[in-house]
mmCIF file of C-alpha atoms in Angstrom:
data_model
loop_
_atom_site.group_PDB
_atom_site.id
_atom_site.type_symbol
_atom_site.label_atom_id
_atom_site.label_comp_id
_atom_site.label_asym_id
_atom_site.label_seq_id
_atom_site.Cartn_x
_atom_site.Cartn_y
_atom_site.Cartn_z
ATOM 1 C CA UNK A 1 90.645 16.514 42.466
ATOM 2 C CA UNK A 2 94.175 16.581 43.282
ATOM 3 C CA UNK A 3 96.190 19.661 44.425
ATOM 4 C CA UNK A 4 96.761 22.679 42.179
ATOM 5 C CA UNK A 5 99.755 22.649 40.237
ATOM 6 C CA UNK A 6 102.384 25.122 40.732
ATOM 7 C CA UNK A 7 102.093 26.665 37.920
ATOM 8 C CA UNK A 8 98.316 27.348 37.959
ATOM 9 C CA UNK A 9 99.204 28.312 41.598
ATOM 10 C CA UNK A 10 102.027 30.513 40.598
ATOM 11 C CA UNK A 11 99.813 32.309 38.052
ATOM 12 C CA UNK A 12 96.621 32.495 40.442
ATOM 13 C CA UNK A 13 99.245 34.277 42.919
ATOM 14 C CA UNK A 14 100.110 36.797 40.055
ATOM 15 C CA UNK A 15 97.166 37.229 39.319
ATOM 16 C CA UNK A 16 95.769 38.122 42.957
ATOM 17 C CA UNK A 17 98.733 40.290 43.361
ATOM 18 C CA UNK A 18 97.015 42.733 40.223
ATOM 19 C CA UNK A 19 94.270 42.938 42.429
ATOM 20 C CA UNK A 20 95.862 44.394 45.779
ATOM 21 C CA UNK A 21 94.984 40.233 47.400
ATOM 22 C CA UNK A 22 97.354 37.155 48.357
ATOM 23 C CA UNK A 23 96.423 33.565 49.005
ATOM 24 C CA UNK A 24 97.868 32.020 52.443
ATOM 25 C CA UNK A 25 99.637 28.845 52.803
ATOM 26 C CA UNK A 26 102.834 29.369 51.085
ATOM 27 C CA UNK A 27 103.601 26.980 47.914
ATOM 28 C CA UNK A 28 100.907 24.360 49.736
ATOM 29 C CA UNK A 29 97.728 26.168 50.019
ATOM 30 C CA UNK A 30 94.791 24.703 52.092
ATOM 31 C CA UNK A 31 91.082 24.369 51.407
ATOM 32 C CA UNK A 32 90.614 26.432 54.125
ATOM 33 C CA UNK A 33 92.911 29.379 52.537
ATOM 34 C CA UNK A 34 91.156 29.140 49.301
ATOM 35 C CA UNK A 35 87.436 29.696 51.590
ATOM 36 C CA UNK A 36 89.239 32.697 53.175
ATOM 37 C CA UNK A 37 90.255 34.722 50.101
ATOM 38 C CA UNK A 38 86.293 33.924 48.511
ATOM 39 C CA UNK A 39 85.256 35.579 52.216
ATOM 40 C CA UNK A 40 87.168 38.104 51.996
ATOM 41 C CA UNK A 41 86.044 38.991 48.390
ATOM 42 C CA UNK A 42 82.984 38.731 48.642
ATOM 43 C CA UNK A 43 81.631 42.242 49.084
ATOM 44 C CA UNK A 44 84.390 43.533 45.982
ATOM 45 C CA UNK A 45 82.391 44.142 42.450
ATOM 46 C CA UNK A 46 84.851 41.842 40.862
ATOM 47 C CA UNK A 47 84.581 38.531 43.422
ATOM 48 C CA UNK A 48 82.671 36.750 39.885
ATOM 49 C CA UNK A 49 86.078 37.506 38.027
ATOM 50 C CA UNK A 50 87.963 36.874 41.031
ATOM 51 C CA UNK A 51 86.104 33.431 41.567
ATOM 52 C CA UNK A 52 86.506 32.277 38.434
ATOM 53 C CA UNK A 53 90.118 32.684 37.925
ATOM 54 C CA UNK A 54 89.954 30.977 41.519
ATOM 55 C CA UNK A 55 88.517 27.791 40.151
ATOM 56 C CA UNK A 56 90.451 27.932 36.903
ATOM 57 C CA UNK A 57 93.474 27.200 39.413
ATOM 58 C CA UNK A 58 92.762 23.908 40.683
ATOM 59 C CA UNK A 59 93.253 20.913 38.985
ATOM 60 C CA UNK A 60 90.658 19.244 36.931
ATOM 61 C CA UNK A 61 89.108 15.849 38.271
ATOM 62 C CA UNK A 62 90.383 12.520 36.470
ATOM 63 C CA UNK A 63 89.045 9.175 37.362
ATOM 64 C CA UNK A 64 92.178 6.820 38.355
ATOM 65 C CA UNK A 65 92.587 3.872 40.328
ATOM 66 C CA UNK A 66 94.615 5.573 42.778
ATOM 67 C CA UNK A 67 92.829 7.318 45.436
ATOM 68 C CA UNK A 68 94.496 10.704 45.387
ATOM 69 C CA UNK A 69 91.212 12.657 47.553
ATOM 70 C CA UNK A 70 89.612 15.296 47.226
ATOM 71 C CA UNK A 71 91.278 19.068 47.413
ATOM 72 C CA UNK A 72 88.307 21.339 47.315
ATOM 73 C CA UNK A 73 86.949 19.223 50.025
ATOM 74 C CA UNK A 74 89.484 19.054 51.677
ATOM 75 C CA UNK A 75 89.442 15.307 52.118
ATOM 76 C CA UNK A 76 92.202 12.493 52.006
ATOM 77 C CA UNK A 77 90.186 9.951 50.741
ATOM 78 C CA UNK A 78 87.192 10.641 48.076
ATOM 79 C CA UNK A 79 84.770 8.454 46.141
ATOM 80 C CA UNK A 80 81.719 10.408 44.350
ATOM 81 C CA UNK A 81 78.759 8.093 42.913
ATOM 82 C CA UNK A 82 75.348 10.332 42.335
ATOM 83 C CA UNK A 83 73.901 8.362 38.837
ATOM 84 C CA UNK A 84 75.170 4.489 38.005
ATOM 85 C CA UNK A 85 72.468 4.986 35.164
ATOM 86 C CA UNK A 86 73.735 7.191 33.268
ATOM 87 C CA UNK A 87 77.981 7.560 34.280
ATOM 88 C CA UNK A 88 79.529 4.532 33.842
ATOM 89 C CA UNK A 89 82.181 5.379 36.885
ATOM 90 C CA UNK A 90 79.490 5.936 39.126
ATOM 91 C CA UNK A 91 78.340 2.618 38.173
ATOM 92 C CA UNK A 92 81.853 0.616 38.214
ATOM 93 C CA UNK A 93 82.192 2.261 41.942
ATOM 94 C CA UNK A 94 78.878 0.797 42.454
ATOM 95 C CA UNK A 95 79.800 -2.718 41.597
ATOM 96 C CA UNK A 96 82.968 -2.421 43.814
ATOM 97 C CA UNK A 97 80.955 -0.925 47.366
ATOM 98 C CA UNK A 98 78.676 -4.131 46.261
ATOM 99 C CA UNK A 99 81.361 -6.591 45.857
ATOM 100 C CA UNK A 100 83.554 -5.589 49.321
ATOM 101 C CA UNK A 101 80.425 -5.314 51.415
ATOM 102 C CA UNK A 102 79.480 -9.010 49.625
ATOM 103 C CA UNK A 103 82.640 -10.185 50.556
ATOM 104 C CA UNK A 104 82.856 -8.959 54.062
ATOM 105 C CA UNK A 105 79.686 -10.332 54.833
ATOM 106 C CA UNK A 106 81.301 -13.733 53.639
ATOM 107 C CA UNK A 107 79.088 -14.056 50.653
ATOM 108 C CA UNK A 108 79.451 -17.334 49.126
ATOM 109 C CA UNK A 109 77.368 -16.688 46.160
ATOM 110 C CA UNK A 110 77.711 -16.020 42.464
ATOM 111 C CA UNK A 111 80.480 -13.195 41.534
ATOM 112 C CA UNK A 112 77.405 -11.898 39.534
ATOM 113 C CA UNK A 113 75.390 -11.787 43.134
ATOM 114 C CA UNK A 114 78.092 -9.535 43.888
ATOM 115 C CA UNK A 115 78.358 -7.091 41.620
ATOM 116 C CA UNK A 116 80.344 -8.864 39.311
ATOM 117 C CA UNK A 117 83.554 -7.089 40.247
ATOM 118 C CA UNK A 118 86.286 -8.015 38.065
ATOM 119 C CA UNK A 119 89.022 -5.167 37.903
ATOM 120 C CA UNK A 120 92.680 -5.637 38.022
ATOM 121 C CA UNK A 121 94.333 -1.919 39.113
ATOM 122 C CA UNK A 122 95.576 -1.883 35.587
ATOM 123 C CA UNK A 123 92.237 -1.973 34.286
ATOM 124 C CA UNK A 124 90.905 0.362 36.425
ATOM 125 C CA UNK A 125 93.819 2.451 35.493
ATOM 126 C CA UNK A 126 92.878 2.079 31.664
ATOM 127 C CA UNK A 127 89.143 2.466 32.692
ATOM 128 C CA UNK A 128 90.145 6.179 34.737
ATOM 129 C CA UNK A 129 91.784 7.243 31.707
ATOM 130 C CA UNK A 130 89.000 6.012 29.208
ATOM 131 C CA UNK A 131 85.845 7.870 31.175
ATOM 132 C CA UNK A 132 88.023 10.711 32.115
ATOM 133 C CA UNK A 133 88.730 11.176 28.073
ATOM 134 C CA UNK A 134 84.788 10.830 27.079
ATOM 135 C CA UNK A 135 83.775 12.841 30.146
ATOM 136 C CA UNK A 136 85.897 16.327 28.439
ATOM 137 C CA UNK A 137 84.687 15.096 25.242
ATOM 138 C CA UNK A 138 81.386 15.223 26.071
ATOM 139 C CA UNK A 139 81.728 18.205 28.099
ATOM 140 C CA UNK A 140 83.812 19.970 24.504
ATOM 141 C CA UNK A 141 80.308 18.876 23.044
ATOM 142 C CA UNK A 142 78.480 20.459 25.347
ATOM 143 C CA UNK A 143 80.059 23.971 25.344
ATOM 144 C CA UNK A 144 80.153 23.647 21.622
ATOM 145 C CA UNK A 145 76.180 23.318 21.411
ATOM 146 C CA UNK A 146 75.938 26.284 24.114
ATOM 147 C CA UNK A 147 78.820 28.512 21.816
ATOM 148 C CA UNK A 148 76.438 27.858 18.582
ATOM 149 C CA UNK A 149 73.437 28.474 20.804
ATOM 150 C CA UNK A 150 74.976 32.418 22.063
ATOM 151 C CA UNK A 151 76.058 33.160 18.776
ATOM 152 C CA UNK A 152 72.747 32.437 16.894
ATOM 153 C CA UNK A 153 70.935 34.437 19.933
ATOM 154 C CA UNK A 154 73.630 37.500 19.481
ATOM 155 C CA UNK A 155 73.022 37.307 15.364
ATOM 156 C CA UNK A 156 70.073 39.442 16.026
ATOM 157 C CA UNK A 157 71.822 42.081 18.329
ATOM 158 C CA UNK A 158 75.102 43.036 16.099
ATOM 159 C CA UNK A 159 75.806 46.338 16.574
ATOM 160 C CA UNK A 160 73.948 46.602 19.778
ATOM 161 C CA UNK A 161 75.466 48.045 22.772
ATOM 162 C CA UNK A 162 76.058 45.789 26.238
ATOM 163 C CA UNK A 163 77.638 46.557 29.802
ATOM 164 C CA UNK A 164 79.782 43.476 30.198
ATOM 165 C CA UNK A 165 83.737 43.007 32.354
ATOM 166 C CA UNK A 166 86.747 42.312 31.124
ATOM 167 C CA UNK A 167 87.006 38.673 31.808
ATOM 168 C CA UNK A 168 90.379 37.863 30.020
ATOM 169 C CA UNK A 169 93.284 40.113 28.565
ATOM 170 C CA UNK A 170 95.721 38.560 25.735
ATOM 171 C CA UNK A 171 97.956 39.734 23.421
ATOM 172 C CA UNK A 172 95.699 39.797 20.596
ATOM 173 C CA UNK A 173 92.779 41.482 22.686
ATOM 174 C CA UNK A 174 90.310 41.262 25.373
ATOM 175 C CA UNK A 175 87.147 38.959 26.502
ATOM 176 C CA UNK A 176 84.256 39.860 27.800
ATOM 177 C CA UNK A 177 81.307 38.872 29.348
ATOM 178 C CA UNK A 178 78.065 40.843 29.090
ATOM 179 C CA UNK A 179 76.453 41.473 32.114
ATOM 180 C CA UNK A 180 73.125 39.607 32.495
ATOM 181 C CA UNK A 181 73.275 37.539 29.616
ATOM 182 C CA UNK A 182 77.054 35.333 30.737
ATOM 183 C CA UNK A 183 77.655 35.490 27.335
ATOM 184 C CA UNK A 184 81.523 36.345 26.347
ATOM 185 C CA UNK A 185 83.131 37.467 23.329
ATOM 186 C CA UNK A 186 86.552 38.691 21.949
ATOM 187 C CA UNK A 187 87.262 42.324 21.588
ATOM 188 C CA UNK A 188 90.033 42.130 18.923
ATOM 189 C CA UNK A 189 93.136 44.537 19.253
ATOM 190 C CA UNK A 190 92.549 45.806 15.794
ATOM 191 C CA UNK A 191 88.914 46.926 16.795
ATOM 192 C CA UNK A 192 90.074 49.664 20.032
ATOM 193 C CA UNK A 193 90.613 52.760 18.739
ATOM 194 C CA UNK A 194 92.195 55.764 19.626
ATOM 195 C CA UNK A 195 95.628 54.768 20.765
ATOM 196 C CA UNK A 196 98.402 52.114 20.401
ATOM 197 C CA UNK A 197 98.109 48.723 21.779
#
């Protein structure tokens, strides 16, 4: 997870600024600063909005070769590996904490004794780029199923009434998610009534 960008930072600024709050740290924000402003929110009725705009600000993990750390933990250097069975970067990361602790111990067995480690950086590169691509495709498929999922489960409550917040505001009209249910949906311009948008 690198470091936000500035425009997401630039636009989480603005955004905080709507809301009577600022984020420390200048054009360089810390980990710390971000834990500060989610204390200091905490108690407000809209710290869920306030969060969430929060986390839409920092920058989306990629898998690359180079080690870039970890922002949101505030760390320099960062390797994650929870399930080699079932993500294959977890499992390449694997193969390479088997191969350098082989090789330190002065292995002199088979490659394939040592977790058959055969990357160049370019690879790895191309490999980042590869799981990094399937991981937001899958994760597209995912919110897909759950968006199908909401809307069949709303079918039967059309022209029902909700208590939801404002969770987005664009030209064309408003989102919002219904309390209780984390469901969200568009409130079209055309639809408000009573005055000139």
């Amino acid at each position: 997870h690198a470091t936000p960008s500035e425009e997401k930072l630039t636009s989480f600024r603005a955004f905080l600024s709507e809301c009577g709050l600022s984020l420390e740290g200048g054009m360089k924000p810390t980990t710390k600063d971000y834990a500060k402003l989610l204390e200091r929110v905490k108690d407000r009725p809209d710290h869920e909005l306030i969060q969430t705009m929060l986390l839409r600000s920092l920058s989306q993990a990629v898998y690359h070769a180079d080690n870039i750390g970890h922002f949101g933990l505030a760390l320099e250097e960062y390797a994650h590996f929870t399930s080699p069975i079932r993500r294959y970067p977890d499992l390449t990361l694997h193969r390479g904490i088997k191969y350098l602790l082989a090789k330190e111990k002065g292995a002199k067995r088979k490659t394939t004794d040592t977790g058959g480690y055969h990357y160049s950086f370019d690879e790895m590169d191309l490999l980042g780029d590869h799981c990094s691509m399937t991981e937001r495709r899958a994760d597209d498929a995912t919110r897909e199923v759950a968006d199908w999922l909401k809307c069949e489960y709303m079918q039967d409550h059309v022209g029902a009434e909700f208590s939801g917040v404002i969770s987005s505001v664009t030209g064309f009209g408003l989102f919002v998610r219904l309390d209780d249910l984390f469901i969200d949906g568009l409130v079209h311009i055309s639809t408000l009534d009573n005055d000139y948008y």
